[in-house]
Short mmCIF file of C-alpha atoms and ligand atoms in Angstrom, two decimals:
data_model
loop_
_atom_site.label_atom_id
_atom_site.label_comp_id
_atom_site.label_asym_id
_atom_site.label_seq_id
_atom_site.Cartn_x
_atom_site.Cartn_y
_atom_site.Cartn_z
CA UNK X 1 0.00 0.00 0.00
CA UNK X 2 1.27 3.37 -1.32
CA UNK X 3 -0.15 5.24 1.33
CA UNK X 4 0.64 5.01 5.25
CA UNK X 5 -2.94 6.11 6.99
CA UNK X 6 -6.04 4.60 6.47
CA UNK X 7 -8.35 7.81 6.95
CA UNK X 8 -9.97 7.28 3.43
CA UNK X 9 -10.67 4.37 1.57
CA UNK X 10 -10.39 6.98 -1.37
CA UNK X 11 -6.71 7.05 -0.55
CA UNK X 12 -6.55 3.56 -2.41
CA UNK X 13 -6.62 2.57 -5.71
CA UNK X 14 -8.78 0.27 -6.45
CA UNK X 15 -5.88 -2.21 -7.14
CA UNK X 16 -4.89 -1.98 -3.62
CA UNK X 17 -8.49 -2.20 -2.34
CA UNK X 18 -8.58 -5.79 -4.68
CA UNK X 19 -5.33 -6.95 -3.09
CA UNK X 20 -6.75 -6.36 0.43
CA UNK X 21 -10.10 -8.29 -0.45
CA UNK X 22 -8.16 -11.37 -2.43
CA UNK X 23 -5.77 -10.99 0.92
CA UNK X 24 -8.87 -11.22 3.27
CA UNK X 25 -10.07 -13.91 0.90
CA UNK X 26 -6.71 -15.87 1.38
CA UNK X 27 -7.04 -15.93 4.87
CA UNK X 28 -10.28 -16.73 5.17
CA UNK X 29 -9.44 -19.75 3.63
CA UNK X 30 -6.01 -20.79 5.28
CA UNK X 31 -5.77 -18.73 8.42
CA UNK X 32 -3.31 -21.08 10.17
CA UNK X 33 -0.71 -19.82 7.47
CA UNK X 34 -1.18 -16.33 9.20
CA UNK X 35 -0.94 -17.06 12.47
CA UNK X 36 2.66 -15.57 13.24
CA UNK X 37 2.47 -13.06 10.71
CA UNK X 38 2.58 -10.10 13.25
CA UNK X 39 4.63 -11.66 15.94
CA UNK X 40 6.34 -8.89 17.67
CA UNK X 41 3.73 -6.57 16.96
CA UNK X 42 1.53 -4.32 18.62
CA UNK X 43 -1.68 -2.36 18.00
CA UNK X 44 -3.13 -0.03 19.65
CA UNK X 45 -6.78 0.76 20.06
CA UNK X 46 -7.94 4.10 20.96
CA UNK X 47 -11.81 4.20 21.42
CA UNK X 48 -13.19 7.40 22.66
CA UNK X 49 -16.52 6.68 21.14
CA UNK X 50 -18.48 2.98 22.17
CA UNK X 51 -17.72 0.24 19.74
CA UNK X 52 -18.71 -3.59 19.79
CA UNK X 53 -17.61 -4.58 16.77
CA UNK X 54 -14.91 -2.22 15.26
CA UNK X 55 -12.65 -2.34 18.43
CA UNK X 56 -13.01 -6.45 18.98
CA UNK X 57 -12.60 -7.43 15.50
CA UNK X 58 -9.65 -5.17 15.19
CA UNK X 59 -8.43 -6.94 18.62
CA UNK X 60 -9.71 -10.42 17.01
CA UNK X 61 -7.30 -9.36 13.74
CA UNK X 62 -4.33 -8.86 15.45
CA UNK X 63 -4.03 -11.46 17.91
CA UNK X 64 -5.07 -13.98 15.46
CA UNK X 65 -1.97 -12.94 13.20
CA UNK X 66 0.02 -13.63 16.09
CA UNK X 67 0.18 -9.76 17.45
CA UNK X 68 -0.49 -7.53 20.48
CA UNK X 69 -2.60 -4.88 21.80
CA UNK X 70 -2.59 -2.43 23.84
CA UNK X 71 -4.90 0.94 24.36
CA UNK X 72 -8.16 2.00 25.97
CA UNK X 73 -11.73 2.03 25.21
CA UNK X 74 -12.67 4.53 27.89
CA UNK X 75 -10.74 7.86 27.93
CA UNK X 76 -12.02 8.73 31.17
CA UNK X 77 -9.40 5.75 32.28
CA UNK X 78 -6.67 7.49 30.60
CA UNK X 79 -5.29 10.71 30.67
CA UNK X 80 -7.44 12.15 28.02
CA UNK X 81 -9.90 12.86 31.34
CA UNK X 82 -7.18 14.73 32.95
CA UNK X 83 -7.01 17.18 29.96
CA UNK X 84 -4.35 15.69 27.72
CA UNK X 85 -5.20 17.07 23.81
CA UNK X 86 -5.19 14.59 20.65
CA UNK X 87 -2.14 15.45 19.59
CA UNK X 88 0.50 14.51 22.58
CA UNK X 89 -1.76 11.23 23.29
CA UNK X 90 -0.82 10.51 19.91
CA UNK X 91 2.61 11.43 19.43
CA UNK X 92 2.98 9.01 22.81
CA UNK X 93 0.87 6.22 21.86
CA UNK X 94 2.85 6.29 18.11
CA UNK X 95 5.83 5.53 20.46
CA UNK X 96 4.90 2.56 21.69
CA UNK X 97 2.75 0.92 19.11
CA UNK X 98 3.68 -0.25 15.64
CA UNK X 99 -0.14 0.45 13.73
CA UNK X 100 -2.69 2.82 15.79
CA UNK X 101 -7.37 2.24 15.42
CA UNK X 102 -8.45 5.41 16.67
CA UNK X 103 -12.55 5.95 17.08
CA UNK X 104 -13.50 9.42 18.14
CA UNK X 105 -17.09 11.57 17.84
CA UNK X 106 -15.59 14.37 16.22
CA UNK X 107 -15.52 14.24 12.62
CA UNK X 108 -11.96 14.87 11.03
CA UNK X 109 -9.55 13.16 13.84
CA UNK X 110 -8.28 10.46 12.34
CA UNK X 111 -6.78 12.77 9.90
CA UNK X 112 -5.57 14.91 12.94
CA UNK X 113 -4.20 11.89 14.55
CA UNK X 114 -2.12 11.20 10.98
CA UNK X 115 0.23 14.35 11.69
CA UNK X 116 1.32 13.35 14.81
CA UNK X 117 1.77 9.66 14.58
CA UNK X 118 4.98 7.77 13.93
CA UNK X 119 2.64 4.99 13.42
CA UNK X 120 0.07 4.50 10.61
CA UNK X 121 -3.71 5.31 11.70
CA UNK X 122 -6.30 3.29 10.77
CA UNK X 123 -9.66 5.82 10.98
CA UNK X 124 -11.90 3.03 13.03
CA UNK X 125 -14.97 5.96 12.70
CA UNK X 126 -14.63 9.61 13.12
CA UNK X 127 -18.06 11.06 13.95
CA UNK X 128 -20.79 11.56 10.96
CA UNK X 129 -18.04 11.33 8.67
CA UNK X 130 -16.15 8.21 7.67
CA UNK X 131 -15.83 4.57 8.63
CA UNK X 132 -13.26 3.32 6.12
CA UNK X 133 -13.03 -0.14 7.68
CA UNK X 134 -16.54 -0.14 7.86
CA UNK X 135 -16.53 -0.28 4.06
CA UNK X 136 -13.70 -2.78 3.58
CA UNK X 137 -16.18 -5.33 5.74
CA UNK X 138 -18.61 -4.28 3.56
CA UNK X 139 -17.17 -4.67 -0.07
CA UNK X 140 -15.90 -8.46 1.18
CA UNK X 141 -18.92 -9.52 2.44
CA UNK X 142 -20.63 -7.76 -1.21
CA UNK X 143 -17.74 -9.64 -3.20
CA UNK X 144 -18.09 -12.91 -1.70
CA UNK X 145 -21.92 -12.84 -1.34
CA UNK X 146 -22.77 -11.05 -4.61
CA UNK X 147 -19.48 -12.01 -6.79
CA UNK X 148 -19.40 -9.04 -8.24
CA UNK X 149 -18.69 -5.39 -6.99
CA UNK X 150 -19.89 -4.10 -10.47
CA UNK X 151 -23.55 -2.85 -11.63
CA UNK X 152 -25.66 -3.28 -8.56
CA UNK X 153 -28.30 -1.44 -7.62
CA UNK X 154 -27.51 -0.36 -4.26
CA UNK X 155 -30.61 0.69 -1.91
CA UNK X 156 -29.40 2.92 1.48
CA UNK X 157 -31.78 3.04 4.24
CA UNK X 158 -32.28 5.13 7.50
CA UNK X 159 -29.89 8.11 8.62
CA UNK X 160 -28.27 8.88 5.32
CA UNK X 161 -27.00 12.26 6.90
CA UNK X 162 -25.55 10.64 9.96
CA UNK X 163 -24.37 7.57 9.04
CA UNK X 164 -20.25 7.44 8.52
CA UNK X 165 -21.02 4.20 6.86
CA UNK X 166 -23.21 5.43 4.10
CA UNK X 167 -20.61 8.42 3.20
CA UNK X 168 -17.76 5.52 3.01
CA UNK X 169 -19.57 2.86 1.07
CA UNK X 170 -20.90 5.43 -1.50
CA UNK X 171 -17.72 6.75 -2.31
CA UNK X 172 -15.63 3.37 -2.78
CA UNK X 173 -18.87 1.96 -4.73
CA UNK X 174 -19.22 4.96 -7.14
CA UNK X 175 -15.36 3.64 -8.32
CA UNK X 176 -16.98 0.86 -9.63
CA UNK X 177 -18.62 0.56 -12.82
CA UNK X 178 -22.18 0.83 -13.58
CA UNK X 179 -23.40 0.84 -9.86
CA UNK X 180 -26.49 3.13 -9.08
CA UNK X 181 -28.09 3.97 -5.85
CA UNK X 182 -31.48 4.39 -4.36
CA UNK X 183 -31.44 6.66 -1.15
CA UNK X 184 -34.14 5.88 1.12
CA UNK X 185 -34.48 8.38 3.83
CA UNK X 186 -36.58 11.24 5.53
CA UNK X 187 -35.66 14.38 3.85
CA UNK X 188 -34.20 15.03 7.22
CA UNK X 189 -31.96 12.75 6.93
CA UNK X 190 -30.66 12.31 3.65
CA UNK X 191 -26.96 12.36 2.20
CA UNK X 192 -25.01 15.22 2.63
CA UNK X 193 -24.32 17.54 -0.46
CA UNK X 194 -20.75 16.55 -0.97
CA UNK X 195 -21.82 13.13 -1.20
CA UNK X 196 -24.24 13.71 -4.03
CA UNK X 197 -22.07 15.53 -5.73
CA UNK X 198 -18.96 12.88 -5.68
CA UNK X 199 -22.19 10.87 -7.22
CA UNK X 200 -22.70 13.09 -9.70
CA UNK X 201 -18.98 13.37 -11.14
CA UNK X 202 -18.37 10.18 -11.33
CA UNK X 203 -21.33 9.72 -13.09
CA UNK X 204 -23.58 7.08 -11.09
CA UNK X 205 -27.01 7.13 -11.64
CA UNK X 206 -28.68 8.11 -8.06
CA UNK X 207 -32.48 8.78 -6.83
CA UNK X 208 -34.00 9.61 -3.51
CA UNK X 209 -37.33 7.93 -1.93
CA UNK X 210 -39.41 8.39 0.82
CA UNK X 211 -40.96 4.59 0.95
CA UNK X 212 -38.82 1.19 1.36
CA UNK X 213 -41.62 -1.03 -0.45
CA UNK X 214 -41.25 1.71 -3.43
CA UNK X 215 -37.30 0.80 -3.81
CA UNK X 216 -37.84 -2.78 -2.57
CA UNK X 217 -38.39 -4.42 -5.87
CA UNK X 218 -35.32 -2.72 -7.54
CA UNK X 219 -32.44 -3.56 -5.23
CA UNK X 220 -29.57 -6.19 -5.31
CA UNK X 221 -28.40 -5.07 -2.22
CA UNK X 222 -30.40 -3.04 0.88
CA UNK X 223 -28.25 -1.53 3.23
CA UNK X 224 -30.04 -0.51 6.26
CA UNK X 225 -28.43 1.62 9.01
CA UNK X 226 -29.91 3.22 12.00
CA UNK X 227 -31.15 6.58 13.13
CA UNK X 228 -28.26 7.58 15.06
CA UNK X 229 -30.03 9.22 18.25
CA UNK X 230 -26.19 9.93 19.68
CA UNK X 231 -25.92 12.44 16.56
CA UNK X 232 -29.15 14.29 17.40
CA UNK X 233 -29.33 17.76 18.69
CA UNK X 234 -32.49 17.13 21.07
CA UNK X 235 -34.40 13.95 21.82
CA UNK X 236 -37.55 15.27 20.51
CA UNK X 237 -35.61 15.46 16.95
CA UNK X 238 -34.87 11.93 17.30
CA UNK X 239 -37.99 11.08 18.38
CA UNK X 240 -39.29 12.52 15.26
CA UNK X 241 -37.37 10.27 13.24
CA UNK X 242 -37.04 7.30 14.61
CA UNK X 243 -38.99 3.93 13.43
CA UNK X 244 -40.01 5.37 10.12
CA UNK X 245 -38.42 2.73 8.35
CA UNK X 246 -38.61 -0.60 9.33
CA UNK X 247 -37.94 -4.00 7.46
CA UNK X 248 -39.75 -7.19 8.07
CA UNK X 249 -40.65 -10.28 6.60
CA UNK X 250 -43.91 -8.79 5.00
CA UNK X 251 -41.85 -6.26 3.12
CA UNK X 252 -39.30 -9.03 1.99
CA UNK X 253 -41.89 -10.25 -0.24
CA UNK X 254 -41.54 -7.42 -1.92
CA UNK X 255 -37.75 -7.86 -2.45
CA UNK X 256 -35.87 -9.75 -5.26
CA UNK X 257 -34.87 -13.73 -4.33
CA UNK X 258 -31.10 -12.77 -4.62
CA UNK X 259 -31.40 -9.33 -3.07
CA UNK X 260 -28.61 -9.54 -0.06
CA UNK X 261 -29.32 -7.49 3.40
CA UNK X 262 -26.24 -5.77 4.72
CA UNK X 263 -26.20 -3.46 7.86
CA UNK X 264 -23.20 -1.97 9.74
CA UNK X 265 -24.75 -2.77 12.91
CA UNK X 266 -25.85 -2.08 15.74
CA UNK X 267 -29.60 -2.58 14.98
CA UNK X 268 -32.59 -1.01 17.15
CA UNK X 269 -35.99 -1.49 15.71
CA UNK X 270 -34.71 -1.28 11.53
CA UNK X 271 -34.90 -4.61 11.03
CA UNK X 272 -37.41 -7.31 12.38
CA UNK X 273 -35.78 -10.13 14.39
CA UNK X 274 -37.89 -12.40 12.31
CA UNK X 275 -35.91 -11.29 8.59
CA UNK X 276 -32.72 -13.03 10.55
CA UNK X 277 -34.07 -16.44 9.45
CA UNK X 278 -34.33 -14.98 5.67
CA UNK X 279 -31.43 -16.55 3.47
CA UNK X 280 -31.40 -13.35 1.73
CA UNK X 281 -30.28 -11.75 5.51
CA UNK X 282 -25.86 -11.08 5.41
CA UNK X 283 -25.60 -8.87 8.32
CA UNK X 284 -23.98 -11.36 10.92
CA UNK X 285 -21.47 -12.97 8.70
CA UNK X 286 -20.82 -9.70 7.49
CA UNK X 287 -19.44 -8.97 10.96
CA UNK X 288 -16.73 -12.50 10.26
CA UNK X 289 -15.76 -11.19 6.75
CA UNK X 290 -15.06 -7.51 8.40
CA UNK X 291 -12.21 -9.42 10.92
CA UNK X 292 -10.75 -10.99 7.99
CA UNK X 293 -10.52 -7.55 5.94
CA UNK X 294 -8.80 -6.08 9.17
CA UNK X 295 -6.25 -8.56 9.25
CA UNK X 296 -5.35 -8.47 5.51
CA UNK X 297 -6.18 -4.16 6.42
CA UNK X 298 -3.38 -4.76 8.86
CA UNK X 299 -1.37 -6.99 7.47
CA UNK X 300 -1.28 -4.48 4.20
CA UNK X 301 -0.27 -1.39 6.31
CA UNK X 302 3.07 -2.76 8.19
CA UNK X 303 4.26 -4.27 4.98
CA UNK X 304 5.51 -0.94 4.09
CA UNK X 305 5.20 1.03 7.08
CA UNK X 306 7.78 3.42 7.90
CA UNK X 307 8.32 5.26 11.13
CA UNK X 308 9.02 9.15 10.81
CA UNK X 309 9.66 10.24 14.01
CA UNK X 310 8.78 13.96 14.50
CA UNK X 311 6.07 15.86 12.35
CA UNK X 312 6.70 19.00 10.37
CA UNK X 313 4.91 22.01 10.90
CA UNK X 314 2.14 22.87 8.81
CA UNK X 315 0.60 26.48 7.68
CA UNK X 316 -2.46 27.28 9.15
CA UNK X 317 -4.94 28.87 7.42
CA UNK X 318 -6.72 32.29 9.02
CA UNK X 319 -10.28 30.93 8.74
CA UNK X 320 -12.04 28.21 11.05
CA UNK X 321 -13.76 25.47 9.93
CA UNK X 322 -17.89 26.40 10.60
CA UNK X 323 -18.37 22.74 11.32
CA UNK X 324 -19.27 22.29 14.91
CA UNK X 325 -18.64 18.52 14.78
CA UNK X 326 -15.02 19.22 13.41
CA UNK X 327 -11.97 17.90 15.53
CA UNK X 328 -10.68 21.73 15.08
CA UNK X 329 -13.60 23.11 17.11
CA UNK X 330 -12.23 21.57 20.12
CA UNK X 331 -8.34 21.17 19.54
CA UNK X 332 -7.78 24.20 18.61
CA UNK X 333 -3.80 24.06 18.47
CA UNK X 334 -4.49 22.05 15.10
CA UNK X 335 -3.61 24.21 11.47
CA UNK X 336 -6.73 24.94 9.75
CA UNK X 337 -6.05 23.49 6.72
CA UNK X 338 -8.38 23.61 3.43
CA UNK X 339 -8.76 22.48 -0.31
CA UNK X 340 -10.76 25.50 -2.66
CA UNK X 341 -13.58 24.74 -4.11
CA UNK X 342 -13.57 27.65 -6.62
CA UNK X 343 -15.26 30.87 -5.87
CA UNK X 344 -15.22 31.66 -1.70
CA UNK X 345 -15.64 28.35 -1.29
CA UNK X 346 -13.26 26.36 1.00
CA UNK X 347 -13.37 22.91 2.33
CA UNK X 348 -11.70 21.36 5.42
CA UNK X 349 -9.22 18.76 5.20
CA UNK X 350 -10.45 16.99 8.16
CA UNK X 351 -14.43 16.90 8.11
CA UNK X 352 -14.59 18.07 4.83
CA UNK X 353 -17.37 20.57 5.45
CA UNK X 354 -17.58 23.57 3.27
CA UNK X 355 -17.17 27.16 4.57
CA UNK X 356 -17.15 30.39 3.12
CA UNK X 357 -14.04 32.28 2.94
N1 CP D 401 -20.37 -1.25 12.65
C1 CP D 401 -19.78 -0.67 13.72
O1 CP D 401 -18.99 0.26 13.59
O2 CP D 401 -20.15 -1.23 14.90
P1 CP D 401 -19.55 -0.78 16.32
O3 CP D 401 -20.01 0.64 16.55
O4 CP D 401 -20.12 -1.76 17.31
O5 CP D 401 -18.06 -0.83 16.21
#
């Protein structure tokens, strides 16, 4: 892999995004033949943000390929509670640790993390934003389920404005030829503007709908999520939104025989215990094929790593991010750094929301 951080899947090719799903493929098969291949080791796993599966398949990964772990899933047990900013719990966690998972609320720190870390970062979900990994687990589980990554017809369902998930899969699946989407959501709640427009440039075919039966019919793939209350401004707003959508096995009928049902869990109410019994259902072995794409994930990332001690400075911009989700709202120390957009336009580098000059 060409690139040292995993904050993007869009900083792959899709080569390298192959190699890691014929990797994960490999060991799926064979595993035994992996079983030393990080002896000596270690990972660490910062979760500052709750996480079932993310933080114990990454832990699953590394100690079946023979590695170690160290880190924290509560920062209130580390010295993050005593006031300790992002930056020098990186630089002294890079120290120590040979490849770093970092989960945080704020949208944009994974990047932040990158420019402090002698170690690679692996962005394990940074607020609304991205969940990178998220979308490996999902693109093995579509390859080996669906054979194909190529001209679906890819139904999203729930919090399309909230849900890192949804901004991750759409952009590695718009890479790919002849997919199209179908965006079921409350207007509320539908996909951010930048994510329509990487859509639109690259040319995939894209329509939003207020009713699941309506897109039902059409889909080789539904990919439910759910309405992420933790993102929510007020409960009442929440409230309003929650349980409009809600798959069960009366609305399967609707659905195509080889249709497959993927969801990032954790489920509330999305999805009907009783569609778990429906062939057509993926979204607990998806969970198994996500630990083997984070062991080929990690096993991709120290083949190449490289360990640059100190970080160089970097410019800082004079205008602030309007985000209030953004890692820079809160550690302020970090450079403000943007890409134009053309005309006052500017977007961050870490959340990539857009603010005016
Ligand atoms: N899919 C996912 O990220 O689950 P966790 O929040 O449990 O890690």
């Amino acid at each position: 892999m060409k690139t040292k951080h995993l904050i993007d899947l869009e900083s792959l090719s899709t080569e390298e995004l192959m190699e890691i799903i014929e990797l994960a493929n490999m060991i799926m098969d064979k595993p035994c033949d992996y079983a030393d291949s990080c002896r000596g080791k270690i990972l660490a796993t910062l979760f500052y943000e709750p996480s079932t599966r993310t933080q114990m398949s990454f832990k699953t990964a590394m100690l079946r390929l023979g590695g170690s772990l160290i880190g924290f899933d509560n920062p209130q047990n580390s010295s993050v509670s005593k006031g300790e900013s992002l930056k020098d719990t990186i630089t002294v966690v890079g120290g120590y640790a040979d490849i770093i998972a970092i989960r945080h609320q704020l949208e944009g720190t994974a990047r932040a993390a990158s420019l402090y870390s002698a170690a690679p970062i692996i962005n394990a979900g940074d607020g609304g934003h991205l969940h990178p990994t998220q979308t490996l687990t999902d693109v093995v589980t579509l390859y080996n389920e669906k054979g194909t990554l190529d001209n679906m017809c890819i139904g999203l369902c729930g919090d399309l404005k909230n849900g890192r998930t949804v901004h991750s899969l759409i952009k590695t699946m718009s890479h790919f030829k002849g997919n199209r989407f179908v965006l079921i959501s409350t207007p509320e709640l539908s996909v951010p503007q930048y994510i329509k427009d990487i859509m639109n440039s690259s040319g995939c075919r894209h329509v939003e709908v207020p009713s699941l039966a309506e897109a039902l019919p059409m889909l080789d793939v539904l990919y439910m999520t759910r309405i992420q209350r933790e993102r929510f401004k007020s409960p009442e707003e929440y409230e309003k939104q929650k349980g409009v959508f809600v798959l069960d096995s009366e609305k399967m009928k609707l659905a195509r025989k080889d249709m497959k049902i993927l969801h990032p869990l954790p489920r509330v109410d999305e999805i009907a215990e009783e569609v778990d019994y429906d062939d057509r259902a993926k979204y607990f072995i998806q969970t198994v094929y996500g630990m083997y794409a984070r062991m080929a994930l990690i096993l991709k990332m120290l083949e190449n790593a490289d360990r640059k001690p100190m970080p160089r400075r970097i410019d800082t911009h004079a205008v602030r991010c309007c985000n209030p989700n953004c890692i820079t709202s809160v550690e302020s120390y970090l450079p403000k750094i943007f890409r134009p957009l053309g005309g006052d336009m500017l977007q961050c580098k870490y959340c990539e929301g857009r603010t005016l000059i």
